[in-house]
Short mmCIF file of C-alpha atoms in Angstrom, two decimals:
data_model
loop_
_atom_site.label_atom_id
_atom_site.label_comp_id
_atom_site.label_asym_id
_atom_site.label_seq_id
_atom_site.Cartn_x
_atom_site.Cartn_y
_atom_site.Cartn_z
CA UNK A 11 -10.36 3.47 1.47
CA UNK A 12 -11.88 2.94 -2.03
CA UNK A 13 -9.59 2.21 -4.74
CA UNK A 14 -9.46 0.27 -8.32
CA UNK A 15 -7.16 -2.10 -9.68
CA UNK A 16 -6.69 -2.68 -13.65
CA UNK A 17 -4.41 -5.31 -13.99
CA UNK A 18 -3.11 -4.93 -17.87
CA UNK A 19 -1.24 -1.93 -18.26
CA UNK A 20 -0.67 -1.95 -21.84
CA UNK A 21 -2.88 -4.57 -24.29
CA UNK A 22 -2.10 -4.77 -27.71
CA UNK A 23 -4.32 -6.17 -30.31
CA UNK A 24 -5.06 -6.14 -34.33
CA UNK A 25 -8.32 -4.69 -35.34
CA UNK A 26 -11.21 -6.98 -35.62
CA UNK A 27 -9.99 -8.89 -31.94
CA UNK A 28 -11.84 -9.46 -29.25
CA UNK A 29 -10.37 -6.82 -26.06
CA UNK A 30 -10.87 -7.12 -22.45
CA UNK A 31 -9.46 -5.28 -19.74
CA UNK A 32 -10.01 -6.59 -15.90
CA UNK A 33 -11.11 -4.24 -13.48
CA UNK A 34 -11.59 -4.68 -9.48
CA UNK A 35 -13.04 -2.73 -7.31
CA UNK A 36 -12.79 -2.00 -3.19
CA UNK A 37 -15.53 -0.13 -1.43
CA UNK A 38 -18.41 -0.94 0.82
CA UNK A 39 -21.97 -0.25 -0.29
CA UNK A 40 -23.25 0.35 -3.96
CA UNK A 41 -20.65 3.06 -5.69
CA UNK A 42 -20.50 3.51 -9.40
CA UNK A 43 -18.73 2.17 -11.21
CA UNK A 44 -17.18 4.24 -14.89
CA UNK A 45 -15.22 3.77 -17.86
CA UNK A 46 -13.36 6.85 -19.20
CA UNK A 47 -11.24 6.75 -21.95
CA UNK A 48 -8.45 9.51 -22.89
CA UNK A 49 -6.76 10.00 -26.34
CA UNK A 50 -3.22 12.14 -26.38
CA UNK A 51 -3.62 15.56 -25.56
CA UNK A 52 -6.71 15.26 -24.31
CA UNK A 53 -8.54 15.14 -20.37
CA UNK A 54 -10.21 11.58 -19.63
CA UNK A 55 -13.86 11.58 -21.43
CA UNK A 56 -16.76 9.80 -19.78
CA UNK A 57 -17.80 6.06 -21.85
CA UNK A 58 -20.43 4.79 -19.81
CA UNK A 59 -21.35 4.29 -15.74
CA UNK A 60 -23.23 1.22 -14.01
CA UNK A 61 -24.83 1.86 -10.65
CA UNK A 62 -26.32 -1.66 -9.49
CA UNK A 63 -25.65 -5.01 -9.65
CA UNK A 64 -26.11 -6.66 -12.97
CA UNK A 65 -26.18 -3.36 -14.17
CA UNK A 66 -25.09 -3.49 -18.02
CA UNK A 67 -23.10 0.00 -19.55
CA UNK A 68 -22.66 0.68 -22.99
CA UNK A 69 -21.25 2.69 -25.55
CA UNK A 70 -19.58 2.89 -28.61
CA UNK A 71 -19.44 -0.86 -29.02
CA UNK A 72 -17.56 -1.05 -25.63
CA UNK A 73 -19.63 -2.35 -22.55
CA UNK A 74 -18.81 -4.03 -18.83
CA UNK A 75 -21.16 -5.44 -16.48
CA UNK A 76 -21.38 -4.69 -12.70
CA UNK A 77 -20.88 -7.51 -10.97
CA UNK A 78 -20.70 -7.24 -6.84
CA UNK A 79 -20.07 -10.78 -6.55
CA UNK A 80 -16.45 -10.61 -7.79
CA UNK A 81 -16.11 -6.86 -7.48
CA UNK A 82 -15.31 -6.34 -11.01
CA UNK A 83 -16.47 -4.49 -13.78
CA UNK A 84 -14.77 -5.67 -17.24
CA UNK A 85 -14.62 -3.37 -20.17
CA UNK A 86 -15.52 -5.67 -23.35
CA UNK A 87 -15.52 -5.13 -26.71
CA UNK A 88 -16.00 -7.54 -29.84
CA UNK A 89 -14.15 -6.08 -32.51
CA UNK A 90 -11.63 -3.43 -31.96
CA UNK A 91 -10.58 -0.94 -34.46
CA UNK A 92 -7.04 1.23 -34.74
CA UNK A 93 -9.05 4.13 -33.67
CA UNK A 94 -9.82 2.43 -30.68
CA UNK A 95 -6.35 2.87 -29.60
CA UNK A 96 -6.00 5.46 -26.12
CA UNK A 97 -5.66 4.99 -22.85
CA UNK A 98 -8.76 3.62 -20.57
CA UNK A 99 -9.06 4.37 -16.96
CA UNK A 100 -11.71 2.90 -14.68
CA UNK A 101 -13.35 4.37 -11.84
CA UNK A 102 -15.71 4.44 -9.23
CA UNK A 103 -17.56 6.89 -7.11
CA UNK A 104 -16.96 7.04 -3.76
CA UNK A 105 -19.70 5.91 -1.50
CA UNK A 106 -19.24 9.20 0.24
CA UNK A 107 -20.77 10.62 -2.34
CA UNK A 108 -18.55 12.77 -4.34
CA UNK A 109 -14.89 11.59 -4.87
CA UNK A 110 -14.18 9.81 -8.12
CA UNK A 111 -11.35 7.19 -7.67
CA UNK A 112 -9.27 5.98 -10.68
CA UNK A 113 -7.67 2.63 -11.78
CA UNK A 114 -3.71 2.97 -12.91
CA UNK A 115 -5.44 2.98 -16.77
CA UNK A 116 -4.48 0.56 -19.75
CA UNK A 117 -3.07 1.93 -22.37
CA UNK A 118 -4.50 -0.28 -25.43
CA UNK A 119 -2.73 -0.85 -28.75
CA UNK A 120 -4.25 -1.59 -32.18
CA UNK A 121 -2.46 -1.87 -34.88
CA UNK A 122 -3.94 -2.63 -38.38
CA UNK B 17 -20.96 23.82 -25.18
CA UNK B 18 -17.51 24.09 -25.03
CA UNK B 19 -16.56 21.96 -21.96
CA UNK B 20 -14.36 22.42 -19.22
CA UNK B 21 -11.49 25.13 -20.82
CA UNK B 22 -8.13 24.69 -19.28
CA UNK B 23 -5.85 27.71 -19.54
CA UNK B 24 -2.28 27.94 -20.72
CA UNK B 25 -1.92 24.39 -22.30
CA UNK B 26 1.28 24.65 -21.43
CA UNK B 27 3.60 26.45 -18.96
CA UNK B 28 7.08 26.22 -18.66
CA UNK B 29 8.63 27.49 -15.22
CA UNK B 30 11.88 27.60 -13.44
CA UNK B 31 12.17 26.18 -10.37
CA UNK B 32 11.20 28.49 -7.59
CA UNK B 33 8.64 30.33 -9.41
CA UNK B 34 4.86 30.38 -9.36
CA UNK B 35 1.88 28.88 -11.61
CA UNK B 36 -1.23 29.68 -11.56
CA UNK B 37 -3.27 27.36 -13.76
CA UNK B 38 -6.76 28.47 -14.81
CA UNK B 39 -10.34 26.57 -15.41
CA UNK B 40 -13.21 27.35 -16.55
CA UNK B 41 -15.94 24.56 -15.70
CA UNK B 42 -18.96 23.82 -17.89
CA UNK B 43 -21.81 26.83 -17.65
CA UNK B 44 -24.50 24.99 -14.45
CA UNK B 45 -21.87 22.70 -13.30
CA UNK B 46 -22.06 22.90 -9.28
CA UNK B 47 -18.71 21.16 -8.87
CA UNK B 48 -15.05 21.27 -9.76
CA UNK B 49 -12.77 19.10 -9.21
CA UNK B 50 -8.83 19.35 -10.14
CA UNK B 51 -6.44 16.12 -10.37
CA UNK B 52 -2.66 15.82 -11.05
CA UNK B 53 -1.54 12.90 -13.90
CA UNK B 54 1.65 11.79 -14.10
CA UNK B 55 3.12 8.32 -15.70
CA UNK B 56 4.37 7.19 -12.14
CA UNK B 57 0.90 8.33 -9.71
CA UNK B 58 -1.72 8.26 -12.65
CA UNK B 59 -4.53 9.95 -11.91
CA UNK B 60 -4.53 12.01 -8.16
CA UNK B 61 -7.31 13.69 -6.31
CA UNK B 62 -6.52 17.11 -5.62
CA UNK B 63 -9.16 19.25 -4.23
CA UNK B 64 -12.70 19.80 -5.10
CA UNK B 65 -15.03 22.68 -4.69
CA UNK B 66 -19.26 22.32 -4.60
CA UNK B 67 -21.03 25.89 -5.20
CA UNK B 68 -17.79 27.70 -5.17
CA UNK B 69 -17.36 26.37 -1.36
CA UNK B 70 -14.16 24.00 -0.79
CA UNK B 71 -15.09 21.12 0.51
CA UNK B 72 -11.94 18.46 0.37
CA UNK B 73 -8.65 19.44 -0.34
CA UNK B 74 -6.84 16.22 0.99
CA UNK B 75 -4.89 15.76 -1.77
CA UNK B 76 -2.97 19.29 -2.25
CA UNK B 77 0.06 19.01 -0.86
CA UNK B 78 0.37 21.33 2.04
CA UNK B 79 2.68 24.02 1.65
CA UNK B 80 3.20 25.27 -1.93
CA UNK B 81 -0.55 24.15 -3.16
CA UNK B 82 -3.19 26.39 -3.04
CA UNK B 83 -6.78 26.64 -4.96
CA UNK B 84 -9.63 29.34 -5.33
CA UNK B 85 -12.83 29.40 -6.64
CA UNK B 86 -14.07 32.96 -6.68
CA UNK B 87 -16.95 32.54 -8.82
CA UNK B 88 -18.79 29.90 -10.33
CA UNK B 89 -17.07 30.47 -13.55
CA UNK B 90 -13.72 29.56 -12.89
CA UNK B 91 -11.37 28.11 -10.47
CA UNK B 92 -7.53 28.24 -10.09
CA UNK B 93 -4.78 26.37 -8.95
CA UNK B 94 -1.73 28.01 -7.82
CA UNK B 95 1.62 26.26 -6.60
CA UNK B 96 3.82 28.90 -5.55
CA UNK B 97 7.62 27.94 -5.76
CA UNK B 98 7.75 25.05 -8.07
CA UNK B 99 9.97 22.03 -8.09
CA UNK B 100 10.91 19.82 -10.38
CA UNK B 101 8.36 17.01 -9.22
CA UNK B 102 5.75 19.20 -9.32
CA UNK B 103 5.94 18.63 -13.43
CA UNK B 104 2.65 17.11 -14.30
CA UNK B 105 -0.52 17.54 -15.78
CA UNK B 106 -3.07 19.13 -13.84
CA UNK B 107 -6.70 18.61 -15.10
CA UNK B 108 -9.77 19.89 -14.12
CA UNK B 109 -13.84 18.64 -14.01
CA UNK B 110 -16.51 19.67 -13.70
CA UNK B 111 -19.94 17.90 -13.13
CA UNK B 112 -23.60 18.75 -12.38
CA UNK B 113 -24.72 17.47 -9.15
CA UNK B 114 -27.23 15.02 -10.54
CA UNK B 115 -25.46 13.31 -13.13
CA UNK B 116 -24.26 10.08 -10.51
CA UNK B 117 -20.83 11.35 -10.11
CA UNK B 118 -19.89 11.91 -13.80
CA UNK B 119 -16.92 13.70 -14.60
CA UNK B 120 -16.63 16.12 -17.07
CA UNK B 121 -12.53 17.20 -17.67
CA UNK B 122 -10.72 19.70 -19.55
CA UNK B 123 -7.69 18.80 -21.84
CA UNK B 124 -5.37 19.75 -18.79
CA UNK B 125 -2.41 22.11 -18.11
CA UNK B 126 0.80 20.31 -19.00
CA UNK B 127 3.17 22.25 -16.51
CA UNK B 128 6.62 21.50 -16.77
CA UNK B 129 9.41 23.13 -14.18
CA UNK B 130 12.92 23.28 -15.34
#
């Protein structure tokens, strides 16, 4: 079946450094592909999708590519800051149509 | 809008007892969806309802699992005799059916069984 793999489970950084976080994907066809990010207390909250190849999401400085070559869809961002510091998760939707499968998440540390 | 509401916050419950966990998904959302987080599984499919109708609940565990939708403004998920490792958070989405699969979730039910 579909299913992600995030290989960092906890990153930690000082603000202003450069973050990335791998992410693999398995699944036939075209799914999309998500970032979500989820701060204590709080349910997972959508950052940005990609649906094609080449495909570029953004958001709040944070963006990843869609790249079906390599199955992978990196989260990226240039300069992170304290507040920056949560848990990200990401995802894809199943080529089925409906189900939304989640990576194991990486919880990401900045301290000042 | 106030998003998907997730009703109690918390619940404390000794074992054997039922929970019955309440949400209330965004006003037009067609779907709802509810997942279980813990440290160990992360994130879990549960069940998921389109138009009030299940349609997949592979990932309730049979016997003490069961979800409703009764109308389209809220859904519940009750586990009926609780264990220990049924201690969790249990969120719930919502999402309109022509926004590419995007997830909308409440803050989540921490439910914790003594």
């Amino acid at each position: 079946g579909d299913s992600v793999t995030q290989t960092e489970g906890q990153v930690a950084l000082s603000e202003e450094d450069f973050l990335t976080i791998h992410c693999n994907y398995s699944a036939s066809g075209y799914p999309a592909l998500f970032w979500y990010v989820q701060y204590p207390g709080e349910g997972p909250q959508f950052l940005f999708r990609a649906s094609r190849d080449k495909e570029k999401g953004s958001s709040r400085g944070f963006e990843a590519t869609y790249d079906k070559g390599t199955t992978s869809f990196h989260l990226r961002k240039a300069s992170v800051q304290e507040s920056d510091s949560a848990v990200y998760y990401c995802a894809l939707g199943g080529t089925g149509g409906y189900k939304v499968v989640f990576g194991s998440g990486t919880r990401l540390l900045v301290s000042p | 809008n106030a998003g998907v509401i997730q009703t109690p916050r918390h619940k404390v419950t000794g074992k054997g007892q039922e929970a019955t966990l309440w949400c209330e998904p965004i006003s037009g959302h067609s779907a709802v969806f509810w997942y279980r987080q813990t440290i160990v599984q992360g994130l879990e499919f549960l069940t998921y309802f389109r138009n009030q109708a299940p349609i997949d609940d592979s990932g309730m565990p049979k016997e003490r699992f069961s979800a409703q939708m009764p109308n389209q403004s809220h859904s519940t998920l009750k586990i009926q005799s609780t264990q220990p490792q049924d201690s969790a958070v249990y969120l719930c989405a919502s999402r309109d059916w022509g926004s590419q699969n995007t997830l909308y979730f409440g803050a989540g039910t921490r439910l914790s069984v003594l």
